[in-house]
PDB file of C-alpha atoms in Angstrom:
ATOM      1  CA  ASP I   1      13.849  -9.233 -12.600  1.00  0.00           C
ATOM      2  CA  ALA I   2      16.905 -11.473 -12.418  1.00  0.00           C
ATOM      3  CA  LYS I   3      18.126 -11.993  -8.866  1.00  0.00           C
ATOM      4  CA  THR I   4      21.310 -10.153  -8.002  1.00  0.00           C
ATOM      5  CA  THR I   5      23.776 -10.777  -5.197  1.00  0.00           C
ATOM      6  CA  GLN I   6      25.893  -8.053  -3.625  1.00  0.00           C
ATOM      7  CA  PRO I   7      28.121  -7.927  -0.561  1.00  0.00           C
ATOM      8  CA  PRO I   8      26.226  -6.283   2.299  1.00  0.00           C
ATOM      9  CA  SER I   9      28.903  -3.731   3.068  1.00  0.00           C
ATOM     10  CA  MET I  10      32.233  -2.352   1.895  1.00  0.00           C
ATOM     11  CA  ASP I  11      34.685   0.310   2.997  1.00  0.00           C
ATOM     12  CA  CYS I  12      36.867   2.405   0.737  1.00  0.00           C
ATOM     13  CA  ALA I  13      39.449   5.067   1.505  1.00  0.00           C
ATOM     14  CA  GLU I  14      38.684   8.551   0.311  1.00  0.00           C
ATOM     15  CA  GLY I  15      40.373   9.286  -3.018  1.00  0.00           C
ATOM     16  CA  ARG I  16      40.726   5.643  -3.943  1.00  0.00           C
ATOM     17  CA  ALA I  17      38.684   3.732  -6.493  1.00  0.00           C
ATOM     18  CA  ALA I  18      35.656   1.943  -5.086  1.00  0.00           C
ATOM     19  CA  ASN I  19      34.868  -1.318  -6.853  1.00  0.00           C
ATOM     20  CA  LEU I  20      31.431  -2.740  -6.094  1.00  0.00           C
ATOM     21  CA  PRO I  21      30.738  -6.262  -7.363  1.00  0.00           C
ATOM     22  CA  CYS I  22      27.415  -7.748  -8.351  1.00  0.00           C
ATOM     23  CA  ASN I  23      26.478 -11.265  -9.394  1.00  0.00           C
ATOM     24  CA  HIS I  24      23.519 -11.796 -11.708  1.00  0.00           C
ATOM     25  CA  SER I  25      24.058 -15.301 -13.009  1.00  0.00           C
ATOM     26  CA  THR I  26      20.416 -15.768 -14.085  1.00  0.00           C
ATOM     27  CA  ILE I  27      20.197 -12.597 -16.122  1.00  0.00           C
ATOM     28  CA  SER I  28      18.270 -13.032 -19.352  1.00  0.00           C
ATOM     29  CA  GLY I  29      19.352 -11.799 -22.757  1.00  0.00           C
ATOM     30  CA  ASN I  30      17.251  -8.647 -22.833  1.00  0.00           C
ATOM     31  CA  GLU I  31      17.846  -7.556 -19.248  1.00  0.00           C
ATOM     32  CA  TYR I  32      20.115  -4.631 -18.589  1.00  0.00           C
ATOM     33  CA  VAL I  33      22.287  -4.151 -15.530  1.00  0.00           C
ATOM     34  CA  TYR I  34      21.326  -0.975 -13.684  1.00  0.00           C
ATOM     35  CA  TRP I  35      23.027   0.674 -10.743  1.00  0.00           C
ATOM     36  CA  TYR I  36      21.299   3.070  -8.401  1.00  0.00           C
ATOM     37  CA  ARG I  37      22.421   4.475  -5.096  1.00  0.00           C
ATOM     38  CA  GLN I  38      20.541   5.822  -2.125  1.00  0.00           C
ATOM     39  CA  ILE I  39      22.021   8.347   0.203  1.00  0.00           C
ATOM     40  CA  HIS I  40      20.447   8.367   3.628  1.00  0.00           C
ATOM     41  CA  SER I  41      16.818   9.547   3.683  1.00  0.00           C
ATOM     42  CA  GLN I  42      16.735  10.381  -0.011  1.00  0.00           C
ATOM     43  CA  GLY I  43      15.250   8.764  -3.085  1.00  0.00           C
ATOM     44  CA  PRO I  44      17.460   6.475  -5.195  1.00  0.00           C
ATOM     45  CA  GLN I  45      19.717   8.121  -7.732  1.00  0.00           C
ATOM     46  CA  TYR I  46      20.466   6.587 -11.101  1.00  0.00           C
ATOM     47  CA  ILE I  47      24.159   5.956 -11.706  1.00  0.00           C
ATOM     48  CA  ILE I  48      24.669   3.943 -14.852  1.00  0.00           C
ATOM     49  CA  HIS I  49      23.385   0.993 -16.842  1.00  0.00           C
ATOM     50  CA  GLY I  50      24.589  -1.362 -19.548  1.00  0.00           C
ATOM     51  CA  LEU I  51      23.705  -4.433 -21.544  1.00  0.00           C
ATOM     52  CA  LYS I  52      26.886  -6.081 -22.786  1.00  0.00           C
ATOM     53  CA  ASN I  53      29.551  -3.473 -23.273  1.00  0.00           C
ATOM     54  CA  ASN I  54      31.400  -1.590 -20.595  1.00  0.00           C
ATOM     55  CA  GLU I  55      29.988   1.840 -19.946  1.00  0.00           C
ATOM     56  CA  THR I  56      31.354   5.051 -18.497  1.00  0.00           C
ATOM     57  CA  ASN I  57      29.755   8.329 -17.564  1.00  0.00           C
ATOM     58  CA  GLU I  58      30.584  11.282 -15.371  1.00  0.00           C
ATOM     59  CA  MET I  59      29.718   9.363 -12.219  1.00  0.00           C
ATOM     60  CA  ALA I  60      31.116   5.889 -12.701  1.00  0.00           C
ATOM     61  CA  SER I  61      32.207   3.038 -14.912  1.00  0.00           C
ATOM     62  CA  LEU I  62      30.405  -0.253 -15.355  1.00  0.00           C
ATOM     63  CA  ILE I  63      32.318  -3.376 -16.257  1.00  0.00           C
ATOM     64  CA  ILE I  64      30.196  -6.343 -17.372  1.00  0.00           C
ATOM     65  CA  THR I  65      31.780  -9.742 -17.824  1.00  0.00           C
ATOM     66  CA  GLU I  66      31.597 -11.355 -21.234  1.00  0.00           C
ATOM     67  CA  ASP I  67      29.125 -13.993 -20.021  1.00  0.00           C
ATOM     68  CA  ARG I  68      27.071 -11.201 -18.372  1.00  0.00           C
ATOM     69  CA  LYS I  69      26.832 -13.144 -15.138  1.00  0.00           C
ATOM     70  CA  SER I  70      28.507 -10.463 -13.081  1.00  0.00           C
ATOM     71  CA  SER I  71      29.459  -6.822 -13.167  1.00  0.00           C
ATOM     72  CA  THR I  72      31.471  -4.251 -11.241  1.00  0.00           C
ATOM     73  CA  LEU I  73      30.626  -0.639 -10.591  1.00  0.00           C
ATOM     74  CA  ILE I  74      33.694   1.546 -10.295  1.00  0.00           C
ATOM     75  CA  LEU I  75      33.735   4.944  -8.632  1.00  0.00           C
ATOM     76  CA  PRO I  76      37.163   6.157  -9.754  1.00  0.00           C
ATOM     77  CA  HIS I  77      37.948   8.636  -6.988  1.00  0.00           C
ATOM     78  CA  ALA I  78      35.643   8.088  -4.065  1.00  0.00           C
ATOM     79  CA  THR I  79      34.646  11.050  -1.920  1.00  0.00           C
ATOM     80  CA  LEU I  80      32.823  11.188   1.389  1.00  0.00           C
ATOM     81  CA  ARG I  81      29.652  12.095  -0.502  1.00  0.00           C
ATOM     82  CA  ASP I  82      29.741   8.693  -2.172  1.00  0.00           C
ATOM     83  CA  THR I  83      28.817   7.030   1.102  1.00  0.00           C
ATOM     84  CA  ALA I  84      25.478   5.378   0.295  1.00  0.00           C
ATOM     85  CA  VAL I  85      23.710   2.094  -0.338  1.00  0.00           C
ATOM     86  CA  TYR I  86      24.376   0.913  -3.880  1.00  0.00           C
ATOM     87  CA  TYR I  87      21.842  -1.275  -5.651  1.00  0.00           C
ATOM     88  CA  CYS I  88      22.586  -3.490  -8.622  1.00  0.00           C
ATOM     89  CA  ILE I  89      19.464  -4.488 -10.525  1.00  0.00           C
ATOM     90  CA  ALA I  90      19.029  -6.600 -13.626  1.00  0.00           C
ATOM     91  CA  TYR I  91      15.822  -5.901 -15.471  1.00  0.00           C
ATOM     92  CA  PHE I  92      14.223  -4.977 -18.735  1.00  0.00           C
ATOM     93  CA  GLY I  93      13.101  -1.402 -18.719  1.00  0.00           C
ATOM     94  CA  ASN I  94       9.394  -1.842 -19.277  1.00  0.00           C
ATOM     95  CA  GLU I  95       8.969  -4.005 -16.181  1.00  0.00           C
ATOM     96  CA  LYS I  96       8.601  -3.011 -12.581  1.00  0.00           C
ATOM     97  CA  LEU I  97      11.863  -2.429 -10.804  1.00  0.00           C
ATOM     98  CA  THR I  98      12.453  -4.268  -7.534  1.00  0.00           C
ATOM     99  CA  PHE I  99      15.364  -3.673  -5.182  1.00  0.00           C
ATOM    100  CA  GLY I 100      17.554  -6.194  -3.423  1.00  0.00           C
ATOM    101  CA  THR I 101      19.454  -5.435  -0.243  1.00  0.00           C
ATOM    102  CA  GLY I 102      22.329  -3.592  -1.919  1.00  0.00           C
ATOM    103  CA  THR I 103      25.844  -2.803  -0.688  1.00  0.00           C
ATOM    104  CA  ARG I 104      26.375  -0.215   2.010  1.00  0.00           C
ATOM    105  CA  LEU I 105      29.517   1.629   0.908  1.00  0.00           C
ATOM    106  CA  THR I 106      31.334   3.685   3.500  1.00  0.00           C
ATOM    107  CA  ILE I 107      34.037   6.078   2.380  1.00  0.00           C
ATOM    108  CA  ILE I 108      36.650   6.504   5.069  1.00  0.00           C
ATOM    109  CA  PRO I 109      38.524   9.804   5.398  1.00  0.00           C
TER     110      PRO I 109
ATOM    111  CA  GLY T   1      18.114  15.690 -16.273  1.00  0.00           C
ATOM    112  CA  ALA T   2      14.599  14.495 -15.622  1.00  0.00           C
ATOM    113  CA  VAL T   3      13.112  15.541 -12.303  1.00  0.00           C
ATOM    114  CA  VAL T   4      10.486  13.896 -10.168  1.00  0.00           C
ATOM    115  CA  SER T   5       9.019  16.066  -7.454  1.00  0.00           C
ATOM    116  CA  GLN T   6       7.494  14.431  -4.407  1.00  0.00           C
ATOM    117  CA  HIS T   7       5.519  16.359  -1.839  1.00  0.00           C
ATOM    118  CA  PRO T   8       5.460  16.658   1.105  1.00  0.00           C
ATOM    119  CA  SER T   9       8.958  15.714   2.233  1.00  0.00           C
ATOM    120  CA  TRP T  10       7.718  14.810   5.658  1.00  0.00           C
ATOM    121  CA  VAL T  11       4.388  14.702   7.408  1.00  0.00           C
ATOM    122  CA  ILE T  12       3.229  14.017  10.933  1.00  0.00           C
ATOM    123  CA  CYS T  13      -0.378  13.071  11.448  1.00  0.00           C
ATOM    124  CA  LYS T  14      -2.695  11.689  14.085  1.00  0.00           C
ATOM    125  CA  SER T  15      -3.822   8.104  14.012  1.00  0.00           C
ATOM    126  CA  GLY T  16      -7.024   7.704  11.994  1.00  0.00           C
ATOM    127  CA  THR T  17      -6.426  10.558   9.597  1.00  0.00           C
ATOM    128  CA  SER T  18      -5.618  10.270   5.900  1.00  0.00           C
ATOM    129  CA  VAL T  19      -2.498  11.564   4.229  1.00  0.00           C
ATOM    130  CA  LYS T  20      -1.989  12.316   0.549  1.00  0.00           C
ATOM    131  CA  ILE T  21       1.426  12.206  -1.105  1.00  0.00           C
ATOM    132  CA  GLU T  22       1.946  13.695  -4.559  1.00  0.00           C
ATOM    133  CA  CYS T  23       4.430  12.599  -7.174  1.00  0.00           C
ATOM    134  CA  ARG T  24       4.992  14.783 -10.231  1.00  0.00           C
ATOM    135  CA  SER T  25       7.228  14.350 -13.225  1.00  0.00           C
ATOM    136  CA  LEU T  26       8.302  17.921 -13.927  1.00  0.00           C
ATOM    137  CA  ASP T  27       9.848  17.781 -17.363  1.00  0.00           C
ATOM    138  CA  PHE T  28       8.624  14.552 -18.908  1.00  0.00           C
ATOM    139  CA  GLN T  29       5.477  12.522 -19.270  1.00  0.00           C
ATOM    140  CA  ALA T  30       5.162   9.210 -17.489  1.00  0.00           C
ATOM    141  CA  THR T  31       2.552   6.592 -18.237  1.00  0.00           C
ATOM    142  CA  THR T  32       3.861   4.480 -15.391  1.00  0.00           C
ATOM    143  CA  MET T  33       4.746   5.463 -11.853  1.00  0.00           C
ATOM    144  CA  PHE T  34       5.770   3.214  -9.008  1.00  0.00           C
ATOM    145  CA  TRP T  35       5.274   3.570  -5.279  1.00  0.00           C
ATOM    146  CA  TYR T  36       7.680   2.122  -2.732  1.00  0.00           C
ATOM    147  CA  ARG T  37       7.912   2.103   1.036  1.00  0.00           C
ATOM    148  CA  GLN T  38      11.050   1.712   3.068  1.00  0.00           C
ATOM    149  CA  PHE T  39      11.538   0.920   6.736  1.00  0.00           C
ATOM    150  CA  PRO T  40      14.720   1.939   8.573  1.00  0.00           C
ATOM    151  CA  LYS T  41      17.808   0.008   7.480  1.00  0.00           C
ATOM    152  CA  GLN T  42      15.794  -1.973   4.939  1.00  0.00           C
ATOM    153  CA  SER T  43      15.579  -1.930   1.171  1.00  0.00           C
ATOM    154  CA  LEU T  44      12.800  -0.380  -0.876  1.00  0.00           C
ATOM    155  CA  MET T  45       9.697  -2.494  -1.137  1.00  0.00           C
ATOM    156  CA  LEU T  46       7.495  -2.057  -4.185  1.00  0.00           C
ATOM    157  CA  MET T  47       3.909  -1.356  -3.182  1.00  0.00           C
ATOM    158  CA  ALA T  48       2.131  -0.736  -6.457  1.00  0.00           C
ATOM    159  CA  THR T  49       2.404   0.210 -10.085  1.00  0.00           C
ATOM    160  CA  SER T  50       0.370   3.179 -11.186  1.00  0.00           C
ATOM    161  CA  ASN T  51      -0.739   3.515 -14.791  1.00  0.00           C
ATOM    162  CA  GLU T  52      -2.256   6.695 -16.177  1.00  0.00           C
ATOM    163  CA  GLY T  53      -5.965   6.343 -16.727  1.00  0.00           C
ATOM    164  CA  SER T  54      -6.297   2.871 -15.240  1.00  0.00           C
ATOM    165  CA  LYS T  55      -6.400   1.163 -11.892  1.00  0.00           C
ATOM    166  CA  ALA T  56      -3.161   0.604 -10.049  1.00  0.00           C
ATOM    167  CA  THR T  57      -1.649  -2.849  -9.726  1.00  0.00           C
ATOM    168  CA  TYR T  58      -0.789  -3.708  -6.144  1.00  0.00           C
ATOM    169  CA  GLU T  59       1.893  -6.079  -4.948  1.00  0.00           C
ATOM    170  CA  GLN T  60       0.918  -9.051  -2.873  1.00  0.00           C
ATOM    171  CA  GLY T  61       0.181  -8.120   0.708  1.00  0.00           C
ATOM    172  CA  VAL T  62      -0.458  -4.439   0.025  1.00  0.00           C
ATOM    173  CA  GLU T  63      -3.991  -3.360   0.887  1.00  0.00           C
ATOM    174  CA  LYS T  64      -5.489  -1.427  -1.999  1.00  0.00           C
ATOM    175  CA  ASP T  65      -8.185   0.089   0.193  1.00  0.00           C
ATOM    176  CA  LYS T  66      -5.561   1.284   2.608  1.00  0.00           C
ATOM    177  CA  PHE T  67      -3.208   2.775   0.051  1.00  0.00           C
ATOM    178  CA  LEU T  68      -5.255   4.553  -2.594  1.00  0.00           C
ATOM    179  CA  ILE T  69      -3.407   5.402  -5.768  1.00  0.00           C
ATOM    180  CA  ASN T  70      -4.629   7.798  -8.424  1.00  0.00           C
ATOM    181  CA  HIS T  71      -2.773   8.486 -11.659  1.00  0.00           C
ATOM    182  CA  ALA T  72      -4.983  11.102 -13.245  1.00  0.00           C
ATOM    183  CA  SER T  73      -2.519  12.575 -15.715  1.00  0.00           C
ATOM    184  CA  LEU T  74       0.757  11.800 -17.419  1.00  0.00           C
ATOM    185  CA  THR T  75       2.630  13.899 -14.885  1.00  0.00           C
ATOM    186  CA  LEU T  76       0.884  13.252 -11.576  1.00  0.00           C
ATOM    187  CA  SER T  77       0.265  10.263  -9.348  1.00  0.00           C
ATOM    188  CA  THR T  78      -0.971  10.420  -5.780  1.00  0.00           C
ATOM    189  CA  LEU T  79      -0.804   7.963  -2.912  1.00  0.00           C
ATOM    190  CA  THR T  80      -3.318   8.379  -0.108  1.00  0.00           C
ATOM    191  CA  VAL T  81      -2.736   6.513   3.116  1.00  0.00           C
ATOM    192  CA  THR T  82      -6.221   6.167   4.540  1.00  0.00           C
ATOM    193  CA  SER T  83      -6.955   5.924   8.259  1.00  0.00           C
ATOM    194  CA  ALA T  84      -3.287   5.956   9.032  1.00  0.00           C
ATOM    195  CA  HIS T  85      -1.955   4.045  12.031  1.00  0.00           C
ATOM    196  CA  PRO T  86       1.470   4.073  13.679  1.00  0.00           C
ATOM    197  CA  GLU T  87       2.498   0.949  11.764  1.00  0.00           C
ATOM    198  CA  ASP T  88       2.069   2.931   8.534  1.00  0.00           C
ATOM    199  CA  SER T  89       4.916   5.189   9.595  1.00  0.00           C
ATOM    200  CA  SER T  90       7.545   4.753   6.919  1.00  0.00           C
ATOM    201  CA  PHE T  91       9.506   6.414   4.138  1.00  0.00           C
ATOM    202  CA  TYR T  92       7.447   6.467   0.937  1.00  0.00           C
ATOM    203  CA  ILE T  93       9.141   6.950  -2.431  1.00  0.00           C
ATOM    204  CA  CYS T  94       7.714   7.336  -5.906  1.00  0.00           C
ATOM    205  CA  SER T  95       9.373   6.828  -9.250  1.00  0.00           C
ATOM    206  CA  ALA T  96       8.378   7.544 -12.820  1.00  0.00           C
ATOM    207  CA  ARG T  97       9.214   5.990 -16.148  1.00  0.00           C
ATOM    208  CA  PRO T  98       9.344   8.350 -19.135  1.00  0.00           C
ATOM    209  CA  LEU T  99       6.775   7.886 -21.867  1.00  0.00           C
ATOM    210  CA  ARG T 100       9.442   7.372 -24.504  1.00  0.00           C
ATOM    211  CA  GLY T 101       9.210   3.643 -24.130  1.00  0.00           C
ATOM    212  CA  GLY T 102      11.834   0.995 -24.618  1.00  0.00           C
ATOM    213  CA  ASN T 103      14.449   0.479 -21.984  1.00  0.00           C
ATOM    214  CA  GLU T 104      14.085   3.604 -19.900  1.00  0.00           C
ATOM    215  CA  LYS T 105      15.601   4.187 -16.512  1.00  0.00           C
ATOM    216  CA  LEU T 106      13.372   5.290 -13.680  1.00  0.00           C
ATOM    217  CA  PHE T 107      13.585   8.637 -11.961  1.00  0.00           C
ATOM    218  CA  PHE T 108      12.842   8.830  -8.274  1.00  0.00           C
ATOM    219  CA  GLY T 109      11.302  11.405  -6.015  1.00  0.00           C
ATOM    220  CA  SER T 110      13.085  12.514  -2.875  1.00  0.00           C
ATOM    221  CA  GLY T 111      10.727  10.581  -0.642  1.00  0.00           C
ATOM    222  CA  THR T 112       8.159  11.351   2.052  1.00  0.00           C
ATOM    223  CA  GLN T 113       8.743  10.507   5.681  1.00  0.00           C
ATOM    224  CA  LEU T 114       5.390   9.725   7.277  1.00  0.00           C
ATOM    225  CA  SER T 115       5.084   9.627  11.037  1.00  0.00           C
ATOM    226  CA  VAL T 116       1.738   8.593  12.503  1.00  0.00           C
ATOM    227  CA  LEU T 117       1.216   9.417  16.162  1.00  0.00           C
TER     228      LEU T 117
END
């Protein structure tokens, strides 16, 4: 897996967009960018993934820079239930998936 | 969406006993399952990769005789913590990769909190 770097923690006001950055400057050409989140005492939950193009689903949007060295996960209207640790992982899907330290996102009422 | 069921959710056992944790993919087949452990306020640490019909591959520093993994079918993998001690107390999480192949996301179980007294 390519190493990823994320800020250890972030706060976001409820109802606002939460933008979580991730650096993956050593990502290789066939590695995707995956985002998972883990709410306290639960298993990780898949959010979104992408290779080169920006992606959007019902949970979030993923913006990947043209050089693929960084990306941003966007939660458009954060709610209190979005408080979790968010993990950005760069890997190719037939490999083992290892987790970094992630970003602890706190949504503030 | 795909569901991975992990059982039990929590278990308390006496030191020296063995504990078995089950991980089932409910609506898909998985040739590969992964086992993680997580200590409080830390990230998930990969313990081993479980392949159906073959021996598991353990990460460096993980004792294979301590953490027995069996992947007997395409929908079930088990982790047995043998002769558990208090330092084995942790949150254990499994994940499964669908058989479809290619770039497939992993699906995770809800985790098992093990407390060894």
